[in-house]
């Protein structure tokens, strides 16, 4: 092989190594950013209070109701049915806020990594092999759980 051909091969090899090194650096930075975003997403929460101040809910990072506070005068100023509707609506709004927070955190780090096909001619694409980062979506409200230890007639109805 001629010296000139060897020099061209060495130059292509060096260029390919630099591209791979750059890809690995980008991958490391993005992996760290993803880890930080996942940690932040695990701390996402929302707290909402009804307009009348009778109900306050808190929702955790999974969108689940984590706290519920009723004002001492809640049953004097409202009905159990209205309070239940308010709790459900605030919980849904809180879950939507948490989903948005998680989406805002994950979107910047869930894309932008170059693919092998972008770097090298005739290289296979890895995009189809990588799973997308799931962003929580809206779910239907779960049916209320009935506690087996509790009498079928709720204390709310006995008021």
Coordinates of N, CA and C in Angstrom, one line a residue:
X1 N 0.9 -1.2 0.0 CA 0.0 0.0 0.0 C 0.9 1.2 0.0
X2 N 0.5 2.2 -0.8 CA 1.3 3.4 -0.9 C 1.2 4.2 0.4
X3 N 2.3 5.0 0.6 CA 2.3 5.9 1.8 C 1.2 6.8 1.8
X4 N 0.9 7.3 0.6 CA -0.2 8.3 0.5 C -1.6 7.7 0.9
X5 N -1.8 6.4 0.5 CA -3.0 5.7 0.9 C -3.0 5.5 2.4
X6 N -1.9 5.2 3.0 CA -1.8 5.0 4.5 C -2.1 6.3 5.2
X7 N -1.6 7.4 4.7 CA -1.9 8.7 5.3 C -3.4 9.0 5.2
X8 N -4.0 8.7 4.1 CA -5.5 9.0 4.0 C -6.2 8.1 5.0
X9 N -5.9 6.8 5.1 CA -6.5 5.9 6.0 C -6.3 6.4 7.5
X10 N -5.1 6.8 7.8 CA -4.9 7.3 9.2 C -5.7 8.6 9.4
X11 N -5.8 9.5 8.5 CA -6.6 10.7 8.6 C -8.1 10.3 8.8
X12 N -8.6 9.4 8.0 CA -10.0 9.0 8.2 C -10.2 8.3 9.6
X13 N -9.2 7.5 10.0 CA -9.3 6.8 11.3 C -9.3 7.9 12.4
X14 N -8.5 8.9 12.3 CA -8.4 9.9 13.3 C -9.7 10.7 13.4
X15 N -10.2 11.0 12.2 CA -11.5 11.8 12.1 C -12.6 10.9 12.7
X16 N -12.7 9.7 12.4 CA -13.7 8.8 13.0 C -13.6 8.7 14.5
X17 N -12.3 8.6 15.0 CA -12.1 8.5 16.4 C -12.6 9.8 17.1
X18 N -12.3 10.9 16.5 CA -12.7 12.2 17.1 C -14.3 12.3 17.1
X19 N -14.9 11.8 16.0 CA -16.4 11.8 16.0 C -16.9 10.9 17.1
X20 N -16.4 9.7 17.3 CA -16.8 8.8 18.3 C -16.6 9.4 19.7
X21 N -15.4 10.0 19.9 CA -15.1 10.6 21.2 C -16.1 11.7 21.5
X22 N -16.4 12.5 20.5 CA -17.4 13.5 20.6 C -18.8 13.0 21.0
X23 N -19.2 11.9 20.3 CA -20.4 11.2 20.6 C -20.5 10.7 22.0
X24 N -19.4 10.1 22.5 CA -19.3 9.6 23.8 C -19.4 10.7 24.9
X25 N -18.7 11.8 24.6 CA -18.8 13.0 25.5 C -20.2 13.5 25.6
X26 N -20.9 13.6 24.4 CA -22.3 14.1 24.4 C -23.2 13.1 25.1
X27 N -22.9 11.8 24.9 CA -23.7 10.8 25.6 C -23.5 10.9 27.1
X28 N -22.3 11.1 27.6 CA -22.0 11.2 29.0 C -22.7 12.4 29.6
X29 N -22.6 13.6 28.9 CA -23.3 14.8 29.4 C -24.8 14.6 29.4
X30 N -25.4 14.0 28.4 CA -26.8 13.8 28.3 C -27.3 12.7 29.4
X31 N -26.5 11.7 29.6 CA -26.8 10.8 30.7 C -26.8 11.4 32.0
X32 N -25.9 12.3 32.3 CA -25.9 13.0 33.6 C -27.1 14.0 33.7
X33 N -27.4 14.7 32.6 CA -28.6 15.5 32.6 C -29.9 14.7 32.8
X34 N -29.9 13.6 32.2 CA -31.1 12.7 32.3 C -31.2 12.3 33.8
X35 N -30.1 11.9 34.4 CA -30.1 11.5 35.8 C -30.6 12.6 36.7
X36 N -30.1 13.8 36.4 CA -30.6 15.0 37.2 C -32.1 15.3 37.0
X37 N -32.5 15.2 35.7 CA -33.9 15.4 35.4 C -34.8 14.3 36.1
X38 N -34.4 13.1 36.1 CA -35.1 12.0 36.8 C -35.2 12.3 38.3
X39 N -34.1 12.7 38.9 CA -34.2 13.0 40.3 C -35.1 14.2 40.6
X40 N -35.1 15.2 39.8 CA -36.0 16.4 39.9 C -37.4 15.9 39.7
X41 N -37.7 15.1 38.7 CA -39.0 14.6 38.4 C -39.6 13.8 39.6
X42 N -38.7 13.1 40.3 CA -39.2 12.3 41.4 C -39.6 13.1 42.6
X43 N -39.2 14.4 42.6 CA -39.6 15.3 43.6 C -40.7 16.3 43.2
X44 N -41.2 16.1 42.0 CA -42.3 17.0 41.5 C -43.5 16.8 42.4
X45 N -44.2 17.9 42.6 CA -45.5 17.8 43.4 C -46.3 19.0 43.1
X46 N -47.5 19.0 43.5 CA -48.4 20.2 43.4 C -49.3 20.2 44.6
X47 N -49.6 21.4 45.0 CA -50.6 21.6 46.1 C -51.6 22.7 45.6
X48 N -52.9 22.4 45.7 CA -53.9 23.3 45.3 C -55.0 23.5 46.4
X49 N -55.5 24.6 46.4 CA -56.6 24.9 47.4 C -57.8 25.4 46.6
X50 N -59.0 25.0 47.0 CA -60.2 25.4 46.3 C -60.5 26.9 46.5
X51 N -61.2 27.4 45.6 CA -61.5 28.9 45.7 C -62.1 29.3 47.0
X52 N -63.0 28.4 47.6 CA -63.6 28.8 48.8 C -62.8 28.5 50.0
X53 N -61.6 27.9 49.8 CA -60.7 27.6 50.9 C -61.0 26.4 51.7
X54 N -62.0 25.6 51.3 CA -62.5 24.5 52.2 C -61.7 23.2 51.9
X55 N -61.0 23.1 50.8 CA -60.3 21.9 50.4 C -58.9 22.2 49.9
X56 N -57.9 21.5 50.5 CA -56.5 21.6 50.0 C -56.1 20.2 49.7
X57 N -55.5 20.0 48.5 CA -54.9 18.7 48.1 C -53.5 18.9 47.8
X58 N -52.7 17.8 48.0 CA -51.3 17.7 47.5 C -51.2 16.4 46.7
X59 N -50.4 16.5 45.6 CA -50.2 15.4 44.7 C -48.7 15.2 44.6
X60 N -48.3 13.9 44.6 CA -46.9 13.6 44.5 C -46.4 13.4 43.1
X61 N -45.2 13.0 42.9 CA -44.6 12.9 41.6 C -45.3 11.9 40.7
X62 N -46.0 10.9 41.2 CA -46.7 9.9 40.4 C -48.1 10.4 40.0
X63 N -48.5 11.6 40.5 CA -49.8 12.1 40.3 C -50.8 11.6 41.3
X64 N -50.4 10.9 42.3 CA -51.3 10.4 43.3 C -51.6 11.4 44.4
X65 N -52.7 11.4 44.9 CA -53.1 12.2 46.0 C -52.3 11.9 47.2
X66 N -51.5 12.8 47.8 CA -50.6 12.5 48.9 C -51.1 13.2 50.2
X67 N -52.0 14.2 50.1 CA -52.5 14.8 51.3 C -53.8 15.5 50.9
X68 N -54.7 15.4 51.9 CA -56.0 16.0 51.7 C -56.4 16.7 53.0
X69 N -56.7 18.0 53.0 CA -57.1 18.7 54.2 C -58.4 19.4 53.9
X70 N -59.3 19.3 54.8 CA -60.6 19.9 54.8 C -60.7 20.9 55.9
X71 N -61.2 22.1 55.6 CA -61.3 23.1 56.6 C -62.3 22.6 57.7
X72 N -62.1 23.0 58.9 CA -63.0 22.6 60.0 C -64.5 22.9 59.7
X73 N -64.8 24.0 58.9 CA -66.1 24.4 58.6 C -66.6 23.8 57.3
X74 N -65.9 22.8 56.7 CA -66.2 22.3 55.4 C -67.6 21.7 55.3
X75 N -68.0 21.0 56.3 CA -69.3 20.3 56.3 C -70.4 21.2 56.7
X76 N -70.1 22.4 57.3 CA -71.1 23.4 57.6 C -71.4 24.2 56.4
X77 N -70.4 24.5 55.6 CA -70.5 25.4 54.4 C -70.7 24.7 53.1
X78 N -70.7 23.4 53.1 CA -70.8 22.7 51.8 C -71.4 21.3 52.1
X79 N -71.7 20.6 51.0 CA -72.3 19.2 51.1 C -71.2 18.2 50.8
X80 N -71.4 17.0 51.3 CA -70.4 16.0 51.0 C -70.2 15.8 49.5
X81 N -71.2 15.8 48.8 CA -71.1 15.6 47.3 C -70.3 16.7 46.7
X82 N -70.6 18.0 47.1 CA -69.8 19.1 46.5 C -68.3 19.0 46.9
X83 N -68.1 18.6 48.2 CA -66.7 18.5 48.6 C -66.0 17.4 47.8
X84 N -66.7 16.3 47.6 CA -66.1 15.2 46.8 C -65.7 15.6 45.4
X85 N -66.6 16.3 44.8 CA -66.4 16.8 43.4 C -65.2 17.8 43.4
X86 N -65.1 18.6 44.5 CA -64.0 19.6 44.6 C -62.6 18.8 44.8
X87 N -62.6 17.8 45.6 CA -61.4 17.0 45.9 C -61.0 16.4 44.6
X88 N -61.9 15.7 43.8 CA -61.6 15.1 42.6 C -61.0 16.1 41.6
X89 N -61.7 17.2 41.4 CA -61.2 18.2 40.5 C -59.8 18.7 40.8
X90 N -59.6 19.1 42.1 CA -58.3 19.6 42.5 C -57.2 18.5 42.3
X91 N -57.5 17.2 42.6 CA -56.6 16.1 42.4 C -56.2 16.0 40.9
X92 N -57.2 16.1 40.1 CA -57.0 16.0 38.6 C -56.1 17.2 38.2
X93 N -56.4 18.4 38.6 CA -55.6 19.5 38.3 C -54.2 19.4 38.8
X94 N -54.0 18.9 40.0 CA -52.7 18.7 40.6 C -51.9 17.7 39.8
X95 N -52.6 16.6 39.4 CA -51.9 15.5 38.6 C -51.5 16.1 37.2
X96 N -52.3 16.9 36.6 CA -51.9 17.6 35.4 C -50.7 18.5 35.5
X97 N -50.7 19.2 36.6 CA -49.5 20.1 36.9 C -48.3 19.3 37.1
X98 N -48.3 18.2 37.8 CA -47.2 17.3 38.0 C -46.7 16.7 36.6
X99 N -47.7 16.3 35.8 CA -47.3 15.7 34.5 C -46.6 16.8 33.7
X100 N -47.1 18.0 33.7 CA -46.4 19.1 33.0 C -45.0 19.4 33.5
X101 N -44.9 19.4 34.9 CA -43.5 19.6 35.4 C -42.6 18.5 35.0
X102 N -43.0 17.2 35.0 CA -42.2 16.1 34.6 C -41.8 16.3 33.1
X103 N -42.8 16.6 32.3 CA -42.6 16.8 30.8 C -41.6 17.9 30.6
X104 N -41.7 19.0 31.3 CA -40.8 20.1 31.2 C -39.4 19.7 31.5
X105 N -39.2 18.9 32.5 CA -37.9 18.4 33.0 C -37.3 17.4 32.0
X106 N -38.1 16.5 31.4 CA -37.6 15.5 30.6 C -37.4 15.8 29.1
X107 N -38.2 16.7 28.6 CA -38.2 17.1 27.2 C -36.8 17.5 26.7
X108 N -36.1 18.4 27.4 CA -34.8 18.8 26.9 C -33.7 17.7 26.9
X109 N -33.9 16.7 27.7 CA -32.8 15.6 27.7 C -33.2 14.4 27.0
X110 N -34.4 14.3 26.4 CA -34.9 13.1 25.8 C -34.6 13.0 24.3
X111 N -33.9 14.0 23.8 CA -33.6 13.9 22.4 C -32.3 14.6 22.1
X112 N -31.9 14.7 20.8 CA -30.8 15.4 20.4 C -29.5 14.7 20.3
X113 N -29.4 13.4 20.8 CA -28.2 12.6 20.7 C -28.0 12.2 19.3
X114 N -26.8 12.4 18.7 CA -26.6 12.0 17.3 C -26.6 10.5 17.2
X115 N -27.0 10.0 16.0 CA -27.1 8.6 15.7 C -25.9 8.2 14.9
X116 N -25.5 6.9 14.9 CA -24.4 6.5 14.1 C -24.6 6.8 12.6
X117 N -25.8 6.7 12.1 CA -26.1 7.1 10.8 C -25.8 8.5 10.5
X118 N -25.8 9.4 11.5 CA -25.5 10.8 11.3 C -24.0 11.0 11.2
X119 N -23.2 10.1 11.8 CA -21.8 10.2 11.9 C -21.0 9.5 10.7
X120 N -21.5 8.3 10.4 CA -20.8 7.5 9.4 C -21.7 7.1 8.3
X121 N -21.3 7.2 7.0 CA -22.0 6.7 5.9 C -22.2 5.2 6.0
X122 N -23.4 4.8 5.7 CA -23.7 3.4 5.7 C -23.8 2.7 7.0
X123 N -23.7 3.5 8.1 CA -23.8 3.0 9.5 C -25.3 2.7 9.8
X124 N -25.5 1.7 10.5 CA -26.9 1.4 10.9 C -27.4 2.4 11.9
X125 N -28.7 2.7 11.9 CA -29.3 3.6 12.8 C -29.6 2.9 14.1
X126 N -29.4 3.5 15.3 CA -29.7 2.9 16.6 C -31.0 3.5 17.1
X127 N -31.6 4.5 16.5 CA -32.8 5.2 17.0 C -33.9 4.2 17.3
X128 N -34.1 3.3 16.5 CA -35.2 2.3 16.7 C -34.9 1.4 17.8
X129 N -33.7 1.3 18.3 CA -33.3 0.4 19.4 C -33.5 1.1 20.7
X130 N -33.5 2.4 20.8 CA -33.5 3.1 22.0 C -35.0 3.4 22.4
X131 N -35.4 3.1 23.6 CA -36.7 3.4 24.0 C -36.8 4.9 24.3
X132 N -38.0 5.4 24.0 CA -38.3 6.8 24.3 C -38.4 6.9 25.8
X133 N -38.1 8.1 26.4 CA -38.3 8.3 27.8 C -39.8 8.6 28.0
X134 N -40.4 7.7 28.8 CA -41.9 7.9 28.9 C -42.2 9.2 29.7
X135 N -43.2 9.9 29.3 CA -43.7 11.1 30.0 C -45.1 10.7 30.4
X136 N -45.4 10.8 31.7 CA -46.7 10.4 32.2 C -47.8 11.1 31.4
X137 N -48.9 10.4 31.1 CA -50.0 11.0 30.4 C -51.2 10.9 31.3
X138 N -52.2 11.6 30.9 CA -53.5 11.7 31.7 C -54.0 10.3 31.8
X139 N -54.5 10.0 33.0 CA -55.2 8.7 33.3 C -56.6 9.0 33.8
X140 N -57.5 8.1 33.6 CA -58.8 8.3 34.1 C -58.8 8.2 35.6
X141 N -59.6 8.9 36.3 CA -59.7 8.9 37.7 C -60.0 7.5 38.2
X142 N -59.3 7.0 39.2 CA -59.6 5.7 39.7 C -60.9 5.7 40.5
X143 N -61.5 4.5 40.5 CA -62.7 4.4 41.3 C -62.3 4.4 42.8
X144 N -63.1 5.1 43.6 CA -62.7 5.1 45.0 C -62.6 3.7 45.6
X145 N -61.6 3.5 46.4 CA -61.4 2.2 47.0 C -62.3 2.0 48.3
X146 N -63.0 0.9 48.4 CA -63.8 0.7 49.5 C -63.0 -0.1 50.5
X147 N -62.9 0.4 51.7 CA -62.2 -0.3 52.8 C -63.0 -1.4 53.3
X148 N -62.5 -2.6 53.3 CA -63.3 -3.8 53.7 C -63.7 -3.7 55.2
X149 N -62.9 -3.0 56.0 CA -63.2 -2.9 57.5 C -64.3 -1.9 57.7
X150 N -64.6 -1.1 56.8 CA -65.6 0.0 57.0 C -67.0 -0.5 56.6
X151 N -68.0 0.0 57.4 CA -69.4 -0.4 57.1 C -69.7 0.2 55.7
X152 N -70.6 -0.5 55.0 CA -71.0 0.0 53.6 C -71.6 1.4 53.7
X153 N -72.2 1.8 54.7 CA -72.8 3.1 54.8 C -71.8 4.1 55.3
X154 N -71.4 5.1 54.6 CA -70.3 6.0 54.9 C -70.8 6.9 56.0
X155 N -69.8 7.4 56.8 CA -70.1 8.3 57.9 C -70.5 9.6 57.3
X156 N -70.2 9.9 56.0 CA -70.7 11.1 55.4 C -72.2 11.1 55.2
X157 N -72.8 9.9 55.0 CA -74.2 9.8 54.8 C -75.0 9.9 56.2
X158 N -74.3 9.6 57.3 CA -74.9 9.6 58.6 C -75.0 11.0 59.2
X159 N -74.4 11.9 58.6 CA -74.4 13.3 59.1 C -75.7 13.9 59.4

